[in-house]
Coordinates of N, CA and C in Angstrom, one line a residue:
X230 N 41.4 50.2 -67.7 CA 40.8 49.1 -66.9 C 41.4 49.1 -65.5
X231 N 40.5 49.2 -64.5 CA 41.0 49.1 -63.0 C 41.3 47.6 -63.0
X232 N 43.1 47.7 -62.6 CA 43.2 45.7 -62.4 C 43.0 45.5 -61.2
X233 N 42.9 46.4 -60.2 CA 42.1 46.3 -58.7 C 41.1 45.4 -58.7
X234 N 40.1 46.1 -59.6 CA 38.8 45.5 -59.6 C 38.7 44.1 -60.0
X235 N 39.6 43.6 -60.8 CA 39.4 42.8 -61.5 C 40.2 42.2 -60.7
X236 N 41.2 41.9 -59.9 CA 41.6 40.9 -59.6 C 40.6 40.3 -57.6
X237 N 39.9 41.3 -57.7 CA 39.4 41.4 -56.3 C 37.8 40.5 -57.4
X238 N 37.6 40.9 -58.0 CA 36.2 39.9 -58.9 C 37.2 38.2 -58.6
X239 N 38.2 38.0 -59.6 CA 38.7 36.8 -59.8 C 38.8 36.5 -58.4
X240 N 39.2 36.7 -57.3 CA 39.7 36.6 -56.0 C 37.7 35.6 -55.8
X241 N 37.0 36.4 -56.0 CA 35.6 36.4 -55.2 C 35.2 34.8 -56.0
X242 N 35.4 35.2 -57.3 CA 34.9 33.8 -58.2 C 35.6 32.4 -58.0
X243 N 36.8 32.6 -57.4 CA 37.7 31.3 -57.2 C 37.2 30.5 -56.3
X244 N 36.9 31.8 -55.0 CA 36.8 31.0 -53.6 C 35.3 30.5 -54.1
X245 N 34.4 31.2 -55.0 CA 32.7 30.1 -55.0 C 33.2 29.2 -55.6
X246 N 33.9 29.1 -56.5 CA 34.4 27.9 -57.8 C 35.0 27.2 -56.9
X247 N 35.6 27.2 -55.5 CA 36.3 26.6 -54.8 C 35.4 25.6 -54.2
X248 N 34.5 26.6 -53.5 CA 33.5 26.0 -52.3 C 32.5 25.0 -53.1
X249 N 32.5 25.7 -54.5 CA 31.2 24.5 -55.3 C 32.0 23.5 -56.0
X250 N 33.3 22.9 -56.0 CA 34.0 21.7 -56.5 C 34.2 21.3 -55.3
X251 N 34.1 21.6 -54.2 CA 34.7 20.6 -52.9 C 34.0 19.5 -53.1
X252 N 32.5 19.3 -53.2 CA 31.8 18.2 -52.7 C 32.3 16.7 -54.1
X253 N 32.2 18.0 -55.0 CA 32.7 17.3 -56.4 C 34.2 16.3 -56.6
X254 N 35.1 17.4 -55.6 CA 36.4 16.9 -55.7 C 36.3 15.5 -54.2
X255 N 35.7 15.4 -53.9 CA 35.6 15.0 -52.2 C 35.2 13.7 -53.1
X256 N 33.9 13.7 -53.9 CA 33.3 12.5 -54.4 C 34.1 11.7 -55.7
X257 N 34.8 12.9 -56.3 CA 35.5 11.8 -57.1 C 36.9 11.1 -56.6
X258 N 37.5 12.0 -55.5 CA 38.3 11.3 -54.5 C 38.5 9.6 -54.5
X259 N 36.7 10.0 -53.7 CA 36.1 8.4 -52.7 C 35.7 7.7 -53.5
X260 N 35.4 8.1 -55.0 CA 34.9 7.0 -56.4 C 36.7 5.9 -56.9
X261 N 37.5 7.0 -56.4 CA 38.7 6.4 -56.9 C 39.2 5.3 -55.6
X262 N 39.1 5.9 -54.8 CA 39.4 4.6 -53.6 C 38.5 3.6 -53.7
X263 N 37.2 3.4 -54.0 CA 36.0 2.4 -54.2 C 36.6 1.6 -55.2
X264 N 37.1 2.2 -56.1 CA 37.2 1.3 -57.2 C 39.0 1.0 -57.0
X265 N 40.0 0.8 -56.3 CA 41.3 0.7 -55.6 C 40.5 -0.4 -54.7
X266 N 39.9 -0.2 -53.2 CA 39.9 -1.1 -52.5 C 39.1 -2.0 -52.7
X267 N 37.9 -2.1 -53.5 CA 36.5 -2.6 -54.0 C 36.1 -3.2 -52.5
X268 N 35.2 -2.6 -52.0 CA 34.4 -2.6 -50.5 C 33.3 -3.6 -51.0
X269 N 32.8 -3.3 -52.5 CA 31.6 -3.8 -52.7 C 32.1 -3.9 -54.7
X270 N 31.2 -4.7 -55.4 CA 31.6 -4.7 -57.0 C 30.3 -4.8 -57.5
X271 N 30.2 -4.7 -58.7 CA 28.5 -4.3 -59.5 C 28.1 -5.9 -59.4
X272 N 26.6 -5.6 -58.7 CA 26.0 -7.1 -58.5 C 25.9 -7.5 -56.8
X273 N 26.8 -7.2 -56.5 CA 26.8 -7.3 -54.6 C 25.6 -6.8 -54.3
X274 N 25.2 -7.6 -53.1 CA 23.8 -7.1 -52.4 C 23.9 -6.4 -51.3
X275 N 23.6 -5.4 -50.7 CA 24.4 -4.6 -49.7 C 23.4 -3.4 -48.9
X276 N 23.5 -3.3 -48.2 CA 22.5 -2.5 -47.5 C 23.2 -1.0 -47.0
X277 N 22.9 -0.3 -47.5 CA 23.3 1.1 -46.6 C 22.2 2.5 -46.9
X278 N 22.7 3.6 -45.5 CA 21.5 4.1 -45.4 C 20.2 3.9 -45.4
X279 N 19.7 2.9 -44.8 CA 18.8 2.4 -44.8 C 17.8 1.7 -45.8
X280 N 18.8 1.6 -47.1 CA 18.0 1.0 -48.5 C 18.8 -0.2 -48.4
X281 N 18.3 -1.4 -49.2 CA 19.1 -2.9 -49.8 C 18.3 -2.5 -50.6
X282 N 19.3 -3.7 -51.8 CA 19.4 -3.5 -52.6 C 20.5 -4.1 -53.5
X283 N 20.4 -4.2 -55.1 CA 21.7 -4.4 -56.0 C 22.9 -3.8 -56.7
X284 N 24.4 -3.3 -56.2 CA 24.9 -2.6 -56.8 C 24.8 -2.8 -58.4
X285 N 24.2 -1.5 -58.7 CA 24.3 -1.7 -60.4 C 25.3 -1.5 -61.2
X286 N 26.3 0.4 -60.9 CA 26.8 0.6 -61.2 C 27.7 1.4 -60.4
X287 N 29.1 1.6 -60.8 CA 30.0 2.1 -60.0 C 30.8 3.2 -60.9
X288 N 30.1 4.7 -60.7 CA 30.7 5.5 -61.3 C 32.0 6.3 -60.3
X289 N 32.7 7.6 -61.1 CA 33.9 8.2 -60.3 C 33.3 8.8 -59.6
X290 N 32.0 10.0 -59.9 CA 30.9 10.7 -58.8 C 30.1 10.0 -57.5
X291 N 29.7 8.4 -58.0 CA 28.6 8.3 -57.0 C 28.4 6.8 -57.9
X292 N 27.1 6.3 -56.9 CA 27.4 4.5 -57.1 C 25.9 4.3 -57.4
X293 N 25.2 3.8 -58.0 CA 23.7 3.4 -58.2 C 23.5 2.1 -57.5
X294 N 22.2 2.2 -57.4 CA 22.0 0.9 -56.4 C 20.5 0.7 -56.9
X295 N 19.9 -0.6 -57.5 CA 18.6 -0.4 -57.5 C 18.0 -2.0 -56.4
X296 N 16.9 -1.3 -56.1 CA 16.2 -2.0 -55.1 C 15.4 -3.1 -56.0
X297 N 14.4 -3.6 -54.6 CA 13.6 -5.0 -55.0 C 12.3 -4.3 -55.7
X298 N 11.9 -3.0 -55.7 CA 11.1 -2.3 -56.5 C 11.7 -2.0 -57.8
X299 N 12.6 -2.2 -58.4 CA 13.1 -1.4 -59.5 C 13.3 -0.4 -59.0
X300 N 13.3 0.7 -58.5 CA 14.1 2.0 -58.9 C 15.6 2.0 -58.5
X301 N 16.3 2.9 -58.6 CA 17.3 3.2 -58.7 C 17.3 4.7 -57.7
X302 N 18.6 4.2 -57.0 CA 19.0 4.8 -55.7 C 20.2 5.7 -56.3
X303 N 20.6 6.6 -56.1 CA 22.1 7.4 -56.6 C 22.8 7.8 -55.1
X304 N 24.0 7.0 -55.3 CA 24.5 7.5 -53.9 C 25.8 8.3 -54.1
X305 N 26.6 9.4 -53.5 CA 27.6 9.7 -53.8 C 28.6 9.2 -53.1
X306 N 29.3 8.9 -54.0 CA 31.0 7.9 -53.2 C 31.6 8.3 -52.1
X307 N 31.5 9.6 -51.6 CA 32.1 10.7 -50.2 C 30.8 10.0 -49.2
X308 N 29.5 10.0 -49.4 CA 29.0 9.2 -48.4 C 29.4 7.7 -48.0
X309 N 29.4 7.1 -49.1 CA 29.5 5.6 -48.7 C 30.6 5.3 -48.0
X310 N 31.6 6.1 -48.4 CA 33.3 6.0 -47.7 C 32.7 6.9 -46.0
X311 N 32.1 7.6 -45.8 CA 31.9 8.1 -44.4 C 30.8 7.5 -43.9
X312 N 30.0 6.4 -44.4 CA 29.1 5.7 -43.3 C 29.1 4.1 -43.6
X313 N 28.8 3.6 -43.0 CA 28.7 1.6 -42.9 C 28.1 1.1 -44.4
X314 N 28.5 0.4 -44.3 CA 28.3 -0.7 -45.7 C 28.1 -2.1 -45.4
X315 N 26.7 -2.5 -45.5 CA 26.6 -3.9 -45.0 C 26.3 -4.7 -47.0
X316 N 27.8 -5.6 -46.8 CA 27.8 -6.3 -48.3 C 27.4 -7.7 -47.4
X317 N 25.8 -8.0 -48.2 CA 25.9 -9.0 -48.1 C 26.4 -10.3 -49.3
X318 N 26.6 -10.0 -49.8 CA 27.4 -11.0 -50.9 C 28.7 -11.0 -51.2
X319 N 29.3 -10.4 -50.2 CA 31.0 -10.0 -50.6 C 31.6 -11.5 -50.8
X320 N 32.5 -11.4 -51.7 CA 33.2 -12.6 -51.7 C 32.3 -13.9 -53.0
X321 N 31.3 -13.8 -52.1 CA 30.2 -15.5 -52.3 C 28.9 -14.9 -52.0
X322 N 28.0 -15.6 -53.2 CA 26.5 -15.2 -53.1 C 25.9 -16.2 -52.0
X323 N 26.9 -16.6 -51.0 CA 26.2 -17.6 -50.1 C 25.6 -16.7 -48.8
X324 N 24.6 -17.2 -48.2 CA 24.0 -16.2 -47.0 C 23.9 -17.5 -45.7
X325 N 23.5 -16.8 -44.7 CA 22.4 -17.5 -43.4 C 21.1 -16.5 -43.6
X326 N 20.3 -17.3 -43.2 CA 18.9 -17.2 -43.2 C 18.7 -17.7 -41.9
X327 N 17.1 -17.1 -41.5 CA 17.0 -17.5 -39.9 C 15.3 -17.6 -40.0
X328 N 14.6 -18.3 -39.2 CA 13.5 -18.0 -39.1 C 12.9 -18.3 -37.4
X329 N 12.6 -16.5 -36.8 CA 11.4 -17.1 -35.8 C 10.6 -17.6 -35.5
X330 N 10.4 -18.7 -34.3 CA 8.7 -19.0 -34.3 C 8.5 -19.2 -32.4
X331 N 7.2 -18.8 -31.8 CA 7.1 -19.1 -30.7 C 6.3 -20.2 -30.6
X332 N 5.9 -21.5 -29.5 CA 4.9 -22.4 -29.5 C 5.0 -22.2 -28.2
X333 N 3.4 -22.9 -27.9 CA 3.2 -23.0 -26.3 C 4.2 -23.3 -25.2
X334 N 3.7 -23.3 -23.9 CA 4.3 -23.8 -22.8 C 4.0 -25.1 -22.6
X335 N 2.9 -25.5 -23.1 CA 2.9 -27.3 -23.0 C 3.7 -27.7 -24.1
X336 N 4.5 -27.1 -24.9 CA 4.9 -27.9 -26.4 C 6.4 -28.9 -25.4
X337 N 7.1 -29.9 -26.2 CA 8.2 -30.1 -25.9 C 9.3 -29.7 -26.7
X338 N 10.6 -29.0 -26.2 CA 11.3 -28.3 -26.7 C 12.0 -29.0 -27.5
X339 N 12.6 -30.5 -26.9 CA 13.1 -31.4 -28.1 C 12.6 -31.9 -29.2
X340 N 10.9 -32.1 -29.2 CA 10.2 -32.1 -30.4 C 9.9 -31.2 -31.4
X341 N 10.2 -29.9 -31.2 CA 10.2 -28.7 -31.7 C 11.3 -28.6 -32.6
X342 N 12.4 -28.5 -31.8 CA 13.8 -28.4 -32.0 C 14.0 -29.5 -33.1
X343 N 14.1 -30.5 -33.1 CA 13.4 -31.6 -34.5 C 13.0 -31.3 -35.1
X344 N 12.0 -31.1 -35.2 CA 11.1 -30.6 -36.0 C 11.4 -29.5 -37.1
X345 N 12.0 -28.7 -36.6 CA 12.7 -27.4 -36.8 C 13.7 -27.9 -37.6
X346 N 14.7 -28.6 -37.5 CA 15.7 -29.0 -38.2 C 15.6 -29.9 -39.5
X347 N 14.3 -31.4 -39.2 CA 13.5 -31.7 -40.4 C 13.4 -30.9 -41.1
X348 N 12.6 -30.2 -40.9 CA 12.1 -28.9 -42.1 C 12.7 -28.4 -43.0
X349 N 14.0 -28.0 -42.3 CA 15.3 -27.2 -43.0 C 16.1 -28.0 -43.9
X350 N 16.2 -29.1 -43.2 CA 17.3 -30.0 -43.9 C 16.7 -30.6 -45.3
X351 N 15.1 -30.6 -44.9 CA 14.2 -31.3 -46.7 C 14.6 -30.0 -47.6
X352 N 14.7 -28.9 -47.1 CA 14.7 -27.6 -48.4 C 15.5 -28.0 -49.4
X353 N 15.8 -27.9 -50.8 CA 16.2 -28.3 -51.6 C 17.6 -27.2 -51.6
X354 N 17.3 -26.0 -51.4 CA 18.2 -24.8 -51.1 C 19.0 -24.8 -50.0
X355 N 18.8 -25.6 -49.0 CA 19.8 -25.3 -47.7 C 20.9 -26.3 -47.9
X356 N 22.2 -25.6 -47.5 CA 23.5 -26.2 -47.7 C 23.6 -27.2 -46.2
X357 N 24.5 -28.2 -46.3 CA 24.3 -29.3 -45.3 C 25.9 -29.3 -44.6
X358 N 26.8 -28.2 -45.4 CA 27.6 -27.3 -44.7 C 27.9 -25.9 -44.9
X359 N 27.9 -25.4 -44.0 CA 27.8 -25.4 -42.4 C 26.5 -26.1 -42.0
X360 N 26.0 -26.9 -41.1 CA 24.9 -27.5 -41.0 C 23.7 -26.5 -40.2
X361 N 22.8 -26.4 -40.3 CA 21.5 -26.1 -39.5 C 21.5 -26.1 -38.6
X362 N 21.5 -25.6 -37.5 CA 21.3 -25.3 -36.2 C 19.6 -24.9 -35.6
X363 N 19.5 -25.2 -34.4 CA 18.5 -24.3 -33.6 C 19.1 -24.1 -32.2
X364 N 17.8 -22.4 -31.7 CA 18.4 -22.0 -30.7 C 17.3 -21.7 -30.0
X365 N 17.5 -22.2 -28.7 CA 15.9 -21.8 -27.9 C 16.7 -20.5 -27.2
X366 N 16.0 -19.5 -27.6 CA 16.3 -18.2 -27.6 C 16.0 -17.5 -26.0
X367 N 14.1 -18.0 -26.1 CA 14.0 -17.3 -24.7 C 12.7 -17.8 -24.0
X368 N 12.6 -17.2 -22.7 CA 11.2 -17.9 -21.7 C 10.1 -16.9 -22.6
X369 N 9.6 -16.5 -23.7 CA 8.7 -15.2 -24.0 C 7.4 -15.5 -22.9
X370 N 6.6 -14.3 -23.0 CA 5.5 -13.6 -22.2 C 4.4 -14.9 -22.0
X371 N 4.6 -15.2 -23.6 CA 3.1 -16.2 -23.9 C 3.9 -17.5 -24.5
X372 N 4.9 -17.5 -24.5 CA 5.7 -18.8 -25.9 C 7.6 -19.1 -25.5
X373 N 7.5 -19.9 -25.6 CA 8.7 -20.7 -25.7 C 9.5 -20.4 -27.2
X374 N 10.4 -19.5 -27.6 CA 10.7 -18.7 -28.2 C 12.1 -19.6 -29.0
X375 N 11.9 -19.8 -30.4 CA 12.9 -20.6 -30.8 C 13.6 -19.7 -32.0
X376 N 14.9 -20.1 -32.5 CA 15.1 -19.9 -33.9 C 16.2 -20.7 -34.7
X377 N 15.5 -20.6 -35.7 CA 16.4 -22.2 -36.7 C 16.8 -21.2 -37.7
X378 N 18.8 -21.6 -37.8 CA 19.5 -20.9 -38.5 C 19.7 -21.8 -40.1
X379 N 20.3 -21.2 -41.1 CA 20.7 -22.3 -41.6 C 21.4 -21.5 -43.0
X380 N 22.0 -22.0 -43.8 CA 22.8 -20.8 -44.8 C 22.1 -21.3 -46.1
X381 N 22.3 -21.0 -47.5 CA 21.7 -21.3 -48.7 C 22.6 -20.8 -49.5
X382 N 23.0 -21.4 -50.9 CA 24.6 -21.5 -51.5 C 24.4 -20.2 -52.2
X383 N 23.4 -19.6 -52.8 CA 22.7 -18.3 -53.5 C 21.8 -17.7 -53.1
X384 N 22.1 -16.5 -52.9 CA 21.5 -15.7 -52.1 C 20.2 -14.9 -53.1
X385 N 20.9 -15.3 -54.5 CA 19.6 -15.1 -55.6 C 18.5 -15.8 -55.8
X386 N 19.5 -17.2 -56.1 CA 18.3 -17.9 -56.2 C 17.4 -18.7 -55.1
X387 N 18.0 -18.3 -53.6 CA 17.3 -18.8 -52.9 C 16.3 -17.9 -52.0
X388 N 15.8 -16.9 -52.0 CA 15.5 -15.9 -51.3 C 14.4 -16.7 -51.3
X389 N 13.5 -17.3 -52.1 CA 12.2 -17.1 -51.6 C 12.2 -18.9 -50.5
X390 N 13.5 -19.4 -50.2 CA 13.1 -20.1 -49.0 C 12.7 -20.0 -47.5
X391 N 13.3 -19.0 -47.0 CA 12.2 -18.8 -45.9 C 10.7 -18.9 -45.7
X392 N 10.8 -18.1 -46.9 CA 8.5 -18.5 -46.9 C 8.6 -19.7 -47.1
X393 N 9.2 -20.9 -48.2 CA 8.9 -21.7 -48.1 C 9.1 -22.7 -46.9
X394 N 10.0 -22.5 -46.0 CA 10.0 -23.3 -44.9 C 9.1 -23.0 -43.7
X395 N 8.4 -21.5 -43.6 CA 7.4 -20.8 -43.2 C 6.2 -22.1 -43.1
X396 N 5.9 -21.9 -44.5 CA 4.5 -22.7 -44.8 C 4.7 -24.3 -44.7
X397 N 5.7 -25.1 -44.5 CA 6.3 -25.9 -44.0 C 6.2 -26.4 -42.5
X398 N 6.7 -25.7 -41.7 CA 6.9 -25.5 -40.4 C 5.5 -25.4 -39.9
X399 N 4.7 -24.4 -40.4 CA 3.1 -24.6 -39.7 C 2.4 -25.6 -40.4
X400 N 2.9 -26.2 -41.5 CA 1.6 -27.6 -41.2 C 2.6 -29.0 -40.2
X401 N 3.7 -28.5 -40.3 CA 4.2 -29.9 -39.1 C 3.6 -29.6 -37.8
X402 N 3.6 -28.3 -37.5 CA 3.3 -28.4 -36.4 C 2.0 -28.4 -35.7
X403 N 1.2 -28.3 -36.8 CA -0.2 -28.7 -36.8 C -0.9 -29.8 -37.0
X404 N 0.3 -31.3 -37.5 CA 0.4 -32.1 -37.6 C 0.7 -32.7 -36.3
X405 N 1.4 -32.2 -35.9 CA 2.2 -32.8 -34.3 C 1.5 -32.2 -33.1
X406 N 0.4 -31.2 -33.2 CA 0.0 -31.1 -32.0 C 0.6 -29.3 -31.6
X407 N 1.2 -29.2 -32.6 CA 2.3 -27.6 -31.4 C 1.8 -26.7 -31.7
X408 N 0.8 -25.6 -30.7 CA 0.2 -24.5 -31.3 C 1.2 -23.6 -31.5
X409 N 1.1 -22.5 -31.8 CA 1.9 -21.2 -32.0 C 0.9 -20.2 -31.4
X410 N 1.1 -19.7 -30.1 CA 0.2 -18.7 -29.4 C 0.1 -17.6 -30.3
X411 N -0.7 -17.0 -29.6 CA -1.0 -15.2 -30.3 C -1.8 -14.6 -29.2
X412 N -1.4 -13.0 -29.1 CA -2.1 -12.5 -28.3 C -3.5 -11.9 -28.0
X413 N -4.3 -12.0 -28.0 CA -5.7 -12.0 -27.7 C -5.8 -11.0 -26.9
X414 N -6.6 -10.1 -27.1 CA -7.5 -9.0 -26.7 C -8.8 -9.4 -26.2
X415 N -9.3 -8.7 -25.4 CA -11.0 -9.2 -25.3 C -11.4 -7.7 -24.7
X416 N -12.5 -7.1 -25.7 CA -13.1 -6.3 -25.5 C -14.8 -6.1 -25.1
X417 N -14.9 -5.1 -24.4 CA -16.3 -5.1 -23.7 C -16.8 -4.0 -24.1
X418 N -18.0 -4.3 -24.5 CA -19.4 -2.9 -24.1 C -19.3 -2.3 -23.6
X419 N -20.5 -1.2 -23.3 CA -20.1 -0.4 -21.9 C -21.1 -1.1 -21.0
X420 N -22.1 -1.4 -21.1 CA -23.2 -2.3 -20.0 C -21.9 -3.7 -19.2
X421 N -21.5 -4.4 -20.1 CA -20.8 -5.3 -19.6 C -19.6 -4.9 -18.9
X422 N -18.8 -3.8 -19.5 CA -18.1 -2.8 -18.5 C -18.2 -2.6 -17.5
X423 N -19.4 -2.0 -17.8 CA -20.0 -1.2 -15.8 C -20.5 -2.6 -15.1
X424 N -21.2 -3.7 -15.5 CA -21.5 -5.3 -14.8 C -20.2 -5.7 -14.2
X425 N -18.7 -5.5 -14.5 CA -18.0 -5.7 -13.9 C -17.5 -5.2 -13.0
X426 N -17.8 -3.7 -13.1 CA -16.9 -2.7 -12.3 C -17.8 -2.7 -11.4
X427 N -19.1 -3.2 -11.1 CA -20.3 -3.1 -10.0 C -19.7 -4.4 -9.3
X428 N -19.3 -5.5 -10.0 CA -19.0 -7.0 -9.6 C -17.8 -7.2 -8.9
X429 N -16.7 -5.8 -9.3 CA -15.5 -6.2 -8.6 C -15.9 -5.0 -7.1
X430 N -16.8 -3.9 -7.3 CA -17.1 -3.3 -5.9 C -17.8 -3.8 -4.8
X431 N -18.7 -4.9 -5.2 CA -19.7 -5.7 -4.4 C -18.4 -6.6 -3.4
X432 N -17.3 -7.2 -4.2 CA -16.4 -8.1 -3.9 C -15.8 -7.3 -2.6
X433 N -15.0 -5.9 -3.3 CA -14.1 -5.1 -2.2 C -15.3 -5.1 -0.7
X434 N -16.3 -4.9 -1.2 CA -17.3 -4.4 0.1 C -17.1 -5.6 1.2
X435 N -17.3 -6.6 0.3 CA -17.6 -8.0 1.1 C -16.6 -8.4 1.7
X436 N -15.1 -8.3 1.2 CA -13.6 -8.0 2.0 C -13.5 -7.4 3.6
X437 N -14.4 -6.0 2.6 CA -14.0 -5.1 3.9 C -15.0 -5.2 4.9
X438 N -15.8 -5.7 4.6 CA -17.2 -7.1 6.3 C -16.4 -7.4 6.5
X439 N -15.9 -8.7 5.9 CA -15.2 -10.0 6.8 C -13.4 -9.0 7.4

């Protein structure tokens, strides 16, 4: 037996058996520091690479995560330790919640702003500390641009208040007078097209007389 050969084979096989346990040895590494620092624990709601979702399970390889669809996400523990981790339940299944709304330029901003806070404070879900806030955010295009913050003690069992303060919020203010713009389009034919484009040339002509 040539031991040349054979030790130059073993030499060749180590370095693949090397290069194919890196990712392996890399992930059970990062499974043992996850579970050492706990960043996140099974049940946390947490967002990364672009999925949310519920940690299910927390293995030494890699972490499952299933979404608001049911499935199930597999992530390996060497990623999660090299990119961002947004836990939203760390600690406390308490959150903030926020909801946009624009209304006209005739609306008044302190009856809004009322209004806004009403709403929030009847939810049966919104905590009364930290208290509810609003913020007139901006001058918008078409709308007086507002947003009412506010937190909720379970982040489980309260998800579906937003919509309900949604559907809330537009009958008060349909009650009180406050539209909520929207942008409008207005489209033409081609006859009524060309009736204008004759109507704005007749105009330049009559400019360029006087």
């Amino acid at each position: 037996i040539d031991l040349t050969s054979l030790a130059f084979i073993a030499g060749a096989l180590s370095v693949g058996i090397g290069f194919g346990l890196q990712d392996v040895i890399k992930n059970l590494v990062a499974g043992i520091i996850i579970l050492l620092e706990r960043p996140f624990r099974v049940g946390d709601w947490v967002i990364m690479n672009g999925e949310e979702g519920k940690i299910k399970q927390i293995n030494i390889r890699s972490t499952e995560m299933e979404t608001f669809k049911r499935s199930s996400v597999i992530i390996p523990n060497a990623t999660l330790l090299s990119s961002s981790v947004t836990n939203l339940t760390h600690g406390d299944n308490m959150s903030r919640q926020s909801i946009k709304v624009g209304v006209s330029y005739s609306s008044d901003p302190e009856k809004v702003k009322q209004i806004l806070l009403d709403c929030v404070k009847e939810h049966k879900d919104v905590l009364k500390t930290p208290a509810p806030y609003v913020l007139f955010t901006d001058f918008g295009a078409s709308s007086l641009d507002f947003e009412v913050r506010f937190y909720v003690r379970n982040l489980w069992e309260s998800w579906p208040a937003p919509s309900d303060l949604r559907y809330k919020i537009f009958k008060k203010f349909a009650e009180n007078g406050i539209e909520i713009p929207f942008n409008q389009l207005v489209v033409y034919n081609g006859d009524k097209a060309n009736e204008m484009r004759e109507l704005a040339n007749e105009q330049e002509i009559v400019k360029s007389e006087k």
